[in-house]
mmCIF file of C-alpha atoms and ligand atoms in Angstrom:
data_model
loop_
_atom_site.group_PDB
_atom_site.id
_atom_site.type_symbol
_atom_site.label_atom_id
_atom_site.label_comp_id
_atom_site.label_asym_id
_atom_site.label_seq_id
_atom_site.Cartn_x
_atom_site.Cartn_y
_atom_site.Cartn_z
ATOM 1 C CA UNK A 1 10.120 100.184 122.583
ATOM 2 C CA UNK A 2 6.800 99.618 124.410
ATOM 3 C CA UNK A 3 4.560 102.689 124.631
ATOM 4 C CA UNK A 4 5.802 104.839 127.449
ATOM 5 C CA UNK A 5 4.308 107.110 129.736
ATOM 6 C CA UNK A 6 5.910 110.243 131.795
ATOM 7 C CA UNK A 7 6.431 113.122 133.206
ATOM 8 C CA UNK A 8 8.883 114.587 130.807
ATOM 9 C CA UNK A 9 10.698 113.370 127.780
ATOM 10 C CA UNK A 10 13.933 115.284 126.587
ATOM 11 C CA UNK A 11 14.547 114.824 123.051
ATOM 12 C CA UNK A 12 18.802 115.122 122.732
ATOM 13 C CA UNK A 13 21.393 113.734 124.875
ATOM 14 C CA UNK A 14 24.032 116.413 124.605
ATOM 15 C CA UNK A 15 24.745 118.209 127.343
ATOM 16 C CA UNK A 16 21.724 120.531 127.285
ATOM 17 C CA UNK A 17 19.261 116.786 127.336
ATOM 18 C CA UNK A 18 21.940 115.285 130.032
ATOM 19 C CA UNK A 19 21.872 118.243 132.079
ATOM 20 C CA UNK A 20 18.051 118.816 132.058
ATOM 21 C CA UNK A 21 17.915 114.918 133.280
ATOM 22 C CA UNK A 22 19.840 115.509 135.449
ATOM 23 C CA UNK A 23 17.812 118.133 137.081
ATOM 24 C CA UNK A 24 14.825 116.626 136.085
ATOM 25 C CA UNK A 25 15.647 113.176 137.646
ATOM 26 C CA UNK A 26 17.022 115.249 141.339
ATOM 27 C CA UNK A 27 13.302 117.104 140.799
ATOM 28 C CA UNK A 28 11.649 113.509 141.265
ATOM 29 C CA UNK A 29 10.328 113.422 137.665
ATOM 30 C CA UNK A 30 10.059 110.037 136.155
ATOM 31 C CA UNK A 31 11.756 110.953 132.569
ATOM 32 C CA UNK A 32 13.402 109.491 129.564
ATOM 33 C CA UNK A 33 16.259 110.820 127.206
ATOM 34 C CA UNK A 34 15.470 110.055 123.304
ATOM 35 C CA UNK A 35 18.717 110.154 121.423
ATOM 36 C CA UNK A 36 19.278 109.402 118.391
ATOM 37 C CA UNK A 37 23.325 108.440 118.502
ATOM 38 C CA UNK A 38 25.517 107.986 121.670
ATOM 39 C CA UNK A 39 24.893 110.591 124.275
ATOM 40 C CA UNK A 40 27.423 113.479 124.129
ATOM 41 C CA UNK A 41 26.422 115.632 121.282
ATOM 42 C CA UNK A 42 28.816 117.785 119.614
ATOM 43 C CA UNK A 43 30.999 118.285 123.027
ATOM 44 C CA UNK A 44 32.019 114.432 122.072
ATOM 45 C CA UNK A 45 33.576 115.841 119.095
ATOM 46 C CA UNK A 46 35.302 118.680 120.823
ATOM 47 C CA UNK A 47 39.080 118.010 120.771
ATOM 48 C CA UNK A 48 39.951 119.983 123.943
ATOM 49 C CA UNK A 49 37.560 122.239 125.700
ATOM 50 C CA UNK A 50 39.269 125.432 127.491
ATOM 51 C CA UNK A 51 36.627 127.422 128.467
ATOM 52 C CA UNK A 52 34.148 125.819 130.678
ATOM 53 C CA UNK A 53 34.774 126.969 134.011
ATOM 54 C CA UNK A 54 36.444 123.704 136.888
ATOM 55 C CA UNK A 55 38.628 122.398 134.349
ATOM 56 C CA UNK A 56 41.877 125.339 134.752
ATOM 57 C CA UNK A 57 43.644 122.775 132.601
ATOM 58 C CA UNK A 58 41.195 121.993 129.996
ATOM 59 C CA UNK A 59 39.288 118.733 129.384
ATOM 60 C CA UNK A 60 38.396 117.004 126.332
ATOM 61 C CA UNK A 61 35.306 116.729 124.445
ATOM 62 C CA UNK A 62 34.730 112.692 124.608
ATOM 63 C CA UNK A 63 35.712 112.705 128.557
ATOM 64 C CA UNK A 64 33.272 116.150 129.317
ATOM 65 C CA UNK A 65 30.827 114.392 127.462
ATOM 66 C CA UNK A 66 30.992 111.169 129.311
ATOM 67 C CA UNK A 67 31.327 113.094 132.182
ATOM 68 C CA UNK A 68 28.293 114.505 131.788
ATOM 69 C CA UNK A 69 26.190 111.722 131.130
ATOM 70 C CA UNK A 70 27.773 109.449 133.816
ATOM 71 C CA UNK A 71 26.579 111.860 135.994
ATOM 72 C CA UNK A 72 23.171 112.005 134.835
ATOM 73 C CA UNK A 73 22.599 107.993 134.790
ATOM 74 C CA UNK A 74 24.203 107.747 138.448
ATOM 75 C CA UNK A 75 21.064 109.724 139.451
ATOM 76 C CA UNK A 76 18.851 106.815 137.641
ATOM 77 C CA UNK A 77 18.272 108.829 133.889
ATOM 78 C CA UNK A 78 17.413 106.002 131.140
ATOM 79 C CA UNK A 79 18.623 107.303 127.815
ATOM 80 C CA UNK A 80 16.324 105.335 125.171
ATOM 81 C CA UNK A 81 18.278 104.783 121.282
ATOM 82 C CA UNK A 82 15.501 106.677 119.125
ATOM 83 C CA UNK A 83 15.251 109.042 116.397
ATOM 84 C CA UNK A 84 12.524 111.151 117.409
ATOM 85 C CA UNK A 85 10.086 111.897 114.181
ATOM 86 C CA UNK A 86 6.736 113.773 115.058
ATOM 87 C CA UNK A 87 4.515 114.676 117.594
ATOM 88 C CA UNK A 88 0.771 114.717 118.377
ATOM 89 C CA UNK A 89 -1.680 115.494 121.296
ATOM 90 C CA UNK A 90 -3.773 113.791 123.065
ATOM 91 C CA UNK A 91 -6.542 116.218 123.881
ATOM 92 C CA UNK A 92 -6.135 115.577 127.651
ATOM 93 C CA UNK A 93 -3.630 117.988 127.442
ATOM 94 C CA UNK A 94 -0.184 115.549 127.199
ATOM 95 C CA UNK A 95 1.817 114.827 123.640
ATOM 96 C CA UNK A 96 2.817 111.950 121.792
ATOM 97 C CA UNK A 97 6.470 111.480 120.544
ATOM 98 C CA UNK A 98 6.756 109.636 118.009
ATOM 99 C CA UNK A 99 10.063 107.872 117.244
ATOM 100 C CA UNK A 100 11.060 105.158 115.140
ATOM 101 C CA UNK A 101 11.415 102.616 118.065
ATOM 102 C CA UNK A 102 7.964 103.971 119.107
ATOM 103 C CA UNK A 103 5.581 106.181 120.807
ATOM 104 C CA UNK A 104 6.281 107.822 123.761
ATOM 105 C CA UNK A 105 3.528 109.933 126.231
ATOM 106 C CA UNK A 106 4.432 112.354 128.295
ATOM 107 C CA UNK A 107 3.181 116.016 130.398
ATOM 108 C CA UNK A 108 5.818 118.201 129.101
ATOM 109 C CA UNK A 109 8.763 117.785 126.749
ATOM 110 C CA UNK A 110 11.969 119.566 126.164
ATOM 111 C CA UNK A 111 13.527 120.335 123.111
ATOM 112 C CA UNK A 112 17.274 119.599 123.444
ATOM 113 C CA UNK A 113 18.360 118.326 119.675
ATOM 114 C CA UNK A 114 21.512 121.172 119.020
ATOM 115 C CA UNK A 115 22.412 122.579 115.924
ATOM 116 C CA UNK A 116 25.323 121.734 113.358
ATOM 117 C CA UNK A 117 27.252 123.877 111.583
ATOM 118 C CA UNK A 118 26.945 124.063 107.782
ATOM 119 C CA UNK A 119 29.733 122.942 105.705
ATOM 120 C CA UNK A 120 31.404 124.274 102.800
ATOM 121 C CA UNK A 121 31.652 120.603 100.849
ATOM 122 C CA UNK A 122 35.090 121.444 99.413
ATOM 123 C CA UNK A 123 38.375 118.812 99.213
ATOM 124 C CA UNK A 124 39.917 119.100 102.524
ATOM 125 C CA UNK A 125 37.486 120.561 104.958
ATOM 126 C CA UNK A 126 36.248 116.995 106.399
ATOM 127 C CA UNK A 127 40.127 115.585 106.445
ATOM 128 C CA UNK A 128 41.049 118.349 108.197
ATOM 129 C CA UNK A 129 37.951 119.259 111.107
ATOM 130 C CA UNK A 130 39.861 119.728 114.160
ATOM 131 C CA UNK A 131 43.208 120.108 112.689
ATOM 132 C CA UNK A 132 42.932 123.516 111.433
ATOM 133 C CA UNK A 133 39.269 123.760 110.219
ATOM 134 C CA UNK A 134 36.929 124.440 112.650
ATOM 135 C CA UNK A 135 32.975 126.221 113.022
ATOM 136 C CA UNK A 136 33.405 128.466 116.547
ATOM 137 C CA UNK A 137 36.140 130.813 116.837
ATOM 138 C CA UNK A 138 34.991 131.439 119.877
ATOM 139 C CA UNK A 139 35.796 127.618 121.351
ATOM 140 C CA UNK A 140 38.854 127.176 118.842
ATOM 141 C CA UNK A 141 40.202 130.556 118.304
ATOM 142 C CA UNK A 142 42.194 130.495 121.502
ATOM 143 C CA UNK A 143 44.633 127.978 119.837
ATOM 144 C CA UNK A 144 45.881 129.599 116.977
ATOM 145 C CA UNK A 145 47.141 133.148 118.714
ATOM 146 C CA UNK A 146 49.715 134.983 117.058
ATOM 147 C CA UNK A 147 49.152 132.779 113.542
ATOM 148 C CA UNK A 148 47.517 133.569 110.405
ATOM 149 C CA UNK A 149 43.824 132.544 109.867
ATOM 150 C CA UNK A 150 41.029 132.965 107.611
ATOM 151 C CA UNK A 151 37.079 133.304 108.029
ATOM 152 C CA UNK A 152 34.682 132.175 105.750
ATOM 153 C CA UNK A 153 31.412 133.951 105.333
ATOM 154 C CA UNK A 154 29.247 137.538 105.290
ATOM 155 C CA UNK A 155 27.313 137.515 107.969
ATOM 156 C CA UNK A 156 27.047 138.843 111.326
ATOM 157 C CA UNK A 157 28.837 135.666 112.766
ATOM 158 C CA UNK A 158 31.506 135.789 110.245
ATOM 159 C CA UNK A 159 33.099 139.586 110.770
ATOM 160 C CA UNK A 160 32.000 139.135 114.777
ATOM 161 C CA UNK A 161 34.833 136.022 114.286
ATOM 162 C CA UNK A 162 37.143 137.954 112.253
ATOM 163 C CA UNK A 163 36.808 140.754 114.342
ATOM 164 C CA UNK A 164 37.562 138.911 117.774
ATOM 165 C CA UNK A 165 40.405 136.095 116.220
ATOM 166 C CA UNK A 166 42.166 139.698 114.746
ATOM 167 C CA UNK A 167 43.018 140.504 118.721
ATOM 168 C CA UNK A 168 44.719 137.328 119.577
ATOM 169 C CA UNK A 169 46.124 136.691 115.508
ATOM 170 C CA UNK A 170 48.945 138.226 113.587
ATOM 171 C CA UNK A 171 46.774 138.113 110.486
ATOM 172 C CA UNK A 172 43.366 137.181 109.281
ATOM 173 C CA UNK A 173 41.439 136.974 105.974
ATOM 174 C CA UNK A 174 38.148 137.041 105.582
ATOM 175 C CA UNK A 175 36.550 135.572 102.627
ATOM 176 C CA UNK A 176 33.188 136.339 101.408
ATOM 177 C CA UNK A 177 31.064 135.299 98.521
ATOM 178 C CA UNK A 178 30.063 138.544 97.504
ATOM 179 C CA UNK A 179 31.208 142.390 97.679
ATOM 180 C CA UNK A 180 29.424 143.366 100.486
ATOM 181 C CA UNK A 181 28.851 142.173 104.035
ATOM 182 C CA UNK A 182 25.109 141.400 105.627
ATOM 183 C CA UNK A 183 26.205 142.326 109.078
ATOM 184 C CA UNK A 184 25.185 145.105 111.037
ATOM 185 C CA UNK A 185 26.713 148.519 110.379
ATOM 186 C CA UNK A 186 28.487 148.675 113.586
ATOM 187 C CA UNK A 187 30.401 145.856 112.545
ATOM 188 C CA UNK A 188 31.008 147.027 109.196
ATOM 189 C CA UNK A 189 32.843 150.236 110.787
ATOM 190 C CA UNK A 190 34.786 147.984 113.282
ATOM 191 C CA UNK A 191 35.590 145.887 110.404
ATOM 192 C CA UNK A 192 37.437 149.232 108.727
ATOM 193 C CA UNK A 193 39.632 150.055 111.781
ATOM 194 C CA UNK A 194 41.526 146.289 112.154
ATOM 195 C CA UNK A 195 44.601 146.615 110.311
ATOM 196 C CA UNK A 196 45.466 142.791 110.463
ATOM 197 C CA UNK A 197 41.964 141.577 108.856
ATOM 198 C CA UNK A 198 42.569 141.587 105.187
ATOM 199 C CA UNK A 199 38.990 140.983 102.710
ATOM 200 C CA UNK A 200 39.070 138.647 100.376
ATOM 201 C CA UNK A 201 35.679 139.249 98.322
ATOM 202 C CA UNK A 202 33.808 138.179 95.458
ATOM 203 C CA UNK A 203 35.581 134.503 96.576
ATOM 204 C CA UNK A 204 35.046 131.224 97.925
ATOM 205 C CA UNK A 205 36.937 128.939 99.479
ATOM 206 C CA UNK A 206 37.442 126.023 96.421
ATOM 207 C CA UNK A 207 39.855 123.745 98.909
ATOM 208 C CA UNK A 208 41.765 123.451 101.978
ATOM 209 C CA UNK A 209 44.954 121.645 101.560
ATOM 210 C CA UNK A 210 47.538 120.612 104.449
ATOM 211 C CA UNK A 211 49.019 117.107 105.563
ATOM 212 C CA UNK A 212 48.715 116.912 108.977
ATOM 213 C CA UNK A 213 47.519 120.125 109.582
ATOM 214 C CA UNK A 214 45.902 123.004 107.541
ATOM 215 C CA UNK A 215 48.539 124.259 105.023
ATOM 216 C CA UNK A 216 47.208 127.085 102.678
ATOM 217 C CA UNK A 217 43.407 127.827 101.002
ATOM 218 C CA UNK A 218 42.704 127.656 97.663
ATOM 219 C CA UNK A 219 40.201 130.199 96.892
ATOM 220 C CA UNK A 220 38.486 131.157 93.936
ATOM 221 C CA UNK A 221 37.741 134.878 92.474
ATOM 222 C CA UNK A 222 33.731 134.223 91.579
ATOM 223 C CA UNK A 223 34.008 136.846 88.887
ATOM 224 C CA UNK A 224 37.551 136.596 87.468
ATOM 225 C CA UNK A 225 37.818 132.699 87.893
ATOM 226 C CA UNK A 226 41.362 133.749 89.181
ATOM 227 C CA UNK A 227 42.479 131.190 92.055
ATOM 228 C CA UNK A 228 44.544 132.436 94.812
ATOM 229 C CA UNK A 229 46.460 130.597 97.416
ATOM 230 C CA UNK A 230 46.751 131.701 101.107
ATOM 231 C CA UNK A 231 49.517 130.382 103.292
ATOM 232 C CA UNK A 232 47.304 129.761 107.584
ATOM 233 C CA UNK A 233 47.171 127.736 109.747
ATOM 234 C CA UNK A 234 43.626 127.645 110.575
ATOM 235 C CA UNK A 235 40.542 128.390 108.895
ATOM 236 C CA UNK A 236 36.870 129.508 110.215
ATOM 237 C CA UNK A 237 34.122 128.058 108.557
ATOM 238 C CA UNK A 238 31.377 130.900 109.777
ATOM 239 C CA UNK A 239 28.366 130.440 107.377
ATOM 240 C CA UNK A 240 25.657 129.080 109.532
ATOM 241 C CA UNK A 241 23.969 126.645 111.578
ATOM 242 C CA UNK A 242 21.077 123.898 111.013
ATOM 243 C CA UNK A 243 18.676 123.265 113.374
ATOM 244 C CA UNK A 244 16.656 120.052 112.073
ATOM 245 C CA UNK A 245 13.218 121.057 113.908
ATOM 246 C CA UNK A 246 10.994 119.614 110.924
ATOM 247 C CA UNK A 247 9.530 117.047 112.934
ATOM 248 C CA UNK A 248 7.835 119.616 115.685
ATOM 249 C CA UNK A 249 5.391 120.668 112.628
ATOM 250 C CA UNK A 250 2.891 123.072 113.423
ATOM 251 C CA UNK A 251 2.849 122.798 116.929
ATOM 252 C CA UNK A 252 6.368 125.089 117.707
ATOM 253 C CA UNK A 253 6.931 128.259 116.525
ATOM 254 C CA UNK A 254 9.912 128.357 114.826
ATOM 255 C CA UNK A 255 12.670 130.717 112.835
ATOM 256 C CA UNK A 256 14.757 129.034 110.882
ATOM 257 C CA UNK A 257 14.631 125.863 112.174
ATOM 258 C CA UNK A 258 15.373 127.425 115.638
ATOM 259 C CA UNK A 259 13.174 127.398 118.330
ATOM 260 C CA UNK A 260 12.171 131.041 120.026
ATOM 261 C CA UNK A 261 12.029 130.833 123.848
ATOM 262 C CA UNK A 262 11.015 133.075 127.049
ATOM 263 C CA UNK A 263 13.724 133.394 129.706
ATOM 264 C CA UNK A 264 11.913 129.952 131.111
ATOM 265 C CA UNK A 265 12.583 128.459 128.063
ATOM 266 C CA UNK A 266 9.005 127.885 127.484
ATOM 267 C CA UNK A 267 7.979 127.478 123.603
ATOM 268 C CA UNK A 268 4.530 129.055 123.332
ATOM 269 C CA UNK A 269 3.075 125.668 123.173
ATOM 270 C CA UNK A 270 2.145 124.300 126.232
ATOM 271 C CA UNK A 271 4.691 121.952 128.223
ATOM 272 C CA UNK A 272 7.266 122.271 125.176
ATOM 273 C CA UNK A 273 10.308 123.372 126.364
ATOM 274 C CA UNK A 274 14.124 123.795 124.494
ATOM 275 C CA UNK A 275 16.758 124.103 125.571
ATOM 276 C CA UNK A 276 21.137 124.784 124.240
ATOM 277 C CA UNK A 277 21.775 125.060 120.902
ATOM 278 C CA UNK A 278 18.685 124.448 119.329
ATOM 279 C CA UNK A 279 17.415 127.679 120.799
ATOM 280 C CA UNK A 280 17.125 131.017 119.275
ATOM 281 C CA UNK A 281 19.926 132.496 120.276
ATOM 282 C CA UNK A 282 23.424 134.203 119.080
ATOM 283 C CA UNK A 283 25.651 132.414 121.981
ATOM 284 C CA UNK A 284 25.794 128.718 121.519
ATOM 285 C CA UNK A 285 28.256 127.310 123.915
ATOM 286 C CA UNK A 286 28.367 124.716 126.403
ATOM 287 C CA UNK A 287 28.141 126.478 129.421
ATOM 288 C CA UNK A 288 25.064 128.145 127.833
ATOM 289 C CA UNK A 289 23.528 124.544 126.751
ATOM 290 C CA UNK A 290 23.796 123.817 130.678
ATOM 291 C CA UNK A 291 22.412 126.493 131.823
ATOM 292 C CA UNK A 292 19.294 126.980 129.737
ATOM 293 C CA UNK A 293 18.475 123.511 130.444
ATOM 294 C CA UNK A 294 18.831 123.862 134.080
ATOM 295 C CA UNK A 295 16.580 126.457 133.823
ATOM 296 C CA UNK A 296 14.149 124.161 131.148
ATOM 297 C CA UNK A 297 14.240 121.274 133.841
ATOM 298 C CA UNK A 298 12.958 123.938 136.840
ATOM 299 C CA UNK A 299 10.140 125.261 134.880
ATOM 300 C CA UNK A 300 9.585 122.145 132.927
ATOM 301 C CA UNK A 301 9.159 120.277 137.074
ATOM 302 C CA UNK A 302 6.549 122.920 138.116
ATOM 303 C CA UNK A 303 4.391 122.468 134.555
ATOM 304 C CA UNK A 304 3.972 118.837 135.288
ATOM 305 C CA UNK A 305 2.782 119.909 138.972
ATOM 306 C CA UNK A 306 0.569 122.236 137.546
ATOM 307 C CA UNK A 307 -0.795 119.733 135.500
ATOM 308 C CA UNK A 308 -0.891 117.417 137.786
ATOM 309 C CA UNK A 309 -3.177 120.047 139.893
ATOM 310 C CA UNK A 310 0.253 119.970 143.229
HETATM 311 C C1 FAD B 401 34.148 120.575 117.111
HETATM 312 C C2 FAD B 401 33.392 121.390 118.129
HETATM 313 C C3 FAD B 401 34.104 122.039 119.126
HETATM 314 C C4 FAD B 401 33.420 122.784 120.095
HETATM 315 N N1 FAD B 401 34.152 123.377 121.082
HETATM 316 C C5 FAD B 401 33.502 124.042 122.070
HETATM 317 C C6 FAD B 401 34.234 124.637 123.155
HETATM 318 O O1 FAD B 401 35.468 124.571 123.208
HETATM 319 N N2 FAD B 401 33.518 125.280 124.114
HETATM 320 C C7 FAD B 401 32.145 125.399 124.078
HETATM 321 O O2 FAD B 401 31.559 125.973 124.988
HETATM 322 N N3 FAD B 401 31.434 124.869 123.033
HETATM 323 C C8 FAD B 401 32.077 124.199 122.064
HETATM 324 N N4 FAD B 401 31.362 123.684 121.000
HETATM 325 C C9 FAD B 401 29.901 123.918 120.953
HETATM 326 C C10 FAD B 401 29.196 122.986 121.955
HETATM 327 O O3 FAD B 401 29.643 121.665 121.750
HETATM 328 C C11 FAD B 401 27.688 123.108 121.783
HETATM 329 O O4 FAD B 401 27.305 124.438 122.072
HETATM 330 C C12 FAD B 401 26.949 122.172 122.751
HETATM 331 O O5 FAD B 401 27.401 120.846 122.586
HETATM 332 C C13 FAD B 401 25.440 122.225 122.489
HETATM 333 O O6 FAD B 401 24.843 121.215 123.246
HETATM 334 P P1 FAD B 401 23.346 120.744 122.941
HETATM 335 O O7 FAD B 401 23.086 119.662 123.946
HETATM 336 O O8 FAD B 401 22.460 121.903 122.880
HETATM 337 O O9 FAD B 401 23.380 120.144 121.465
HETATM 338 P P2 FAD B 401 24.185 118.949 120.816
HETATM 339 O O10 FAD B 401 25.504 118.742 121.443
HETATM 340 O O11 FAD B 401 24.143 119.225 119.350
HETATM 341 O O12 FAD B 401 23.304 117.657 121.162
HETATM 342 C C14 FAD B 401 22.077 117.423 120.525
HETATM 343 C C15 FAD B 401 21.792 115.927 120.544
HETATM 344 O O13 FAD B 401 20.478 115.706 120.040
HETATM 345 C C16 FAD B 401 20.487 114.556 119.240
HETATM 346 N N5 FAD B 401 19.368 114.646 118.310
HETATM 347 C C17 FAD B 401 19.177 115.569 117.323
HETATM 348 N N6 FAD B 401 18.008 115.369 116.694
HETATM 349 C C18 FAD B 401 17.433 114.281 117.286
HETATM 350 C C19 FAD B 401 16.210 113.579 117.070
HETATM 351 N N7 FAD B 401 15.322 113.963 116.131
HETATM 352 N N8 FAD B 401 15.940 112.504 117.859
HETATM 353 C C20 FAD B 401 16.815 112.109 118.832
HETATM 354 N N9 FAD B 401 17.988 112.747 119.066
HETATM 355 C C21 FAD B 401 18.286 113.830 118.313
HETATM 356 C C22 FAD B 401 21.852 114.578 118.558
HETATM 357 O O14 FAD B 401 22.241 113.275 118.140
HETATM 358 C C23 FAD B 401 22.742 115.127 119.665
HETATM 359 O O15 FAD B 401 23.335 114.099 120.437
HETATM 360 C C24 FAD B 401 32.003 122.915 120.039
HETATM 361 C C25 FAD B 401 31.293 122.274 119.017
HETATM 362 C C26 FAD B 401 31.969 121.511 118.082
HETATM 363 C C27 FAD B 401 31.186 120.806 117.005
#
């Protein structure tokens, strides 16, 4: 890739990178989209997709996705295939992105590179993604009403999942490492008062077995060595998310891996903006991926007039 120079380089061509090129593009801005893979981002690996509003029927991941960039190069967006790997500045004020296909100059940048969820690594939890195993109860948990499901993990996300799939379940279990939870206490006590949400502690999930669907859990006492089998139909896998930020070094503030943002979705370094998943944030969703980069693209326009001195 020959050295580039622009307004405003998005690093990620979910649907938070697509939808900020989108805005950016309609805002005049001569940009380019860095991505890695094929645009689409995680929605591409969405089976079906129920809740973002103007689809009353649904859509599917791979067809949202496409959607969604379609859109974006109708209005002229030029996705470029690069891993993006560092970043410098060039004392007049604009950065450097460094990729492996080259270097790429630009006013302002936003951060758009999502988040994946962390895996157990047992037998039977890649086999079965999407056909009973899945990271979001919130985008999944719709589809297994009135069955029997377990959640994996201690945390806050973990017994907020439990808590929420034991409305719309008949029975859940949730299994957790240790003997006590890290969530908040207000959690804790709503934890107490679900009937239908049974603990499994001091265990871990050792496989997930089913044919064509998830069957049954083994799982694993840590201190007894006992194993256990649970007859479900789906299982939540709630015990974090990566955010692989490494190559912003010193120059965004980071927690985790995830990147802190005003309501503008300004970093506090100048002209860095983020935007979806990637962001600091406890709801990651697409309809919040297309808003915050909406938002990104607006701020993100009047930076480079700023600079610009319009
Ligand atoms: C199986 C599954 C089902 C889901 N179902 C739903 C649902 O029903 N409803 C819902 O609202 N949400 C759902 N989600 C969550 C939703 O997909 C995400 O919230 C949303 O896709 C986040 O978009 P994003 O653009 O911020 O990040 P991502 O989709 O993660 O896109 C980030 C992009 O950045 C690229 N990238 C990363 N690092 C680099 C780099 N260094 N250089 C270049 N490119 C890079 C990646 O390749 C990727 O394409 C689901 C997620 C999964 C995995």
């Amino acid at each position: 890739m020959p050295l580039h120079n622009c307004d405003l380089v998005i690093v990620g061509g979910g649907v938070a990178g697509s939808t900020a090129a989108l805005y950016g593009r309609r805002f005049g801005l001569d940009l380019l989209v860095l991505e890695r893979a094929a645009p689409g981002g995680q929605t591409a690996s969405a089976s079906c997709i129920e809740n973002y509003p103007g689809f009353p029927e649904g859509i599917t991941g791979p067809e949202l996705a496409q959607n969604v960039t379609d859109q974006a190069l109708k209005v002229g967006v030029e996705y470029v295939n690069a891993e993006v790997m560092g970043l410098s500045h060039t004392g007049s004020g604009k950065w450097i992105v460094h990729t492996d296909q080259g270097d790429v100059e630009t006013i302002a940048f936003i951060v758009a590179t999502g988040a994946s969820p962390r895996h157990l690594n047992v037998p039977g939890e890649r086999e079965l993604a999407g056909r009973g195993v899945s990271y979001c109860a919130t985008c999944d948990g719709f589809f297994f009403r009135g069955q029997t499901v377990a959640v994996v993990g201690g945390g806050n996300t973990a017994v907020d999942e439990a808590i929420y799939l034991s409305e719309i379940c008949a029975k859940v279990y949730l299994i957790h490492r240790r003997d006590e939870f890290r969530c908040e206490r207000f959690l804790q006590d709503r934890l107490g008062s679900r009937p239908n949400i049974d603990l499994v502690l001091d265990s871990t999930v050792v496989e997930i077995r089913g044919e064509e669907q998830v069957e049954n859990v083994r799982v694993r006492n840590v201190k007894s060595g006992e194993d256990r089998v649970f007859d479900l139909q789906g299982v939540f896998i709630a015990i974090g998310n990566v955010a692989r930020t490494d190559w912003l070094g010193d120059y965004v503030e980071r927690e985790d891996g995830f990147i802190p943002t005003n309501e503008n979705m300004e970093t506090k370094a100048p002209g860095i903006f983020a935007a979806g998943d990637v962001r600091k944030t406890l709801v990651r969703q697409i309809t919040t991926a297309v808003g915050n980069a909406t938002t990104a693209a607006f701020f993100a326009y009047h930076y480079v007039q700023g600079f610009r001195g319009g």
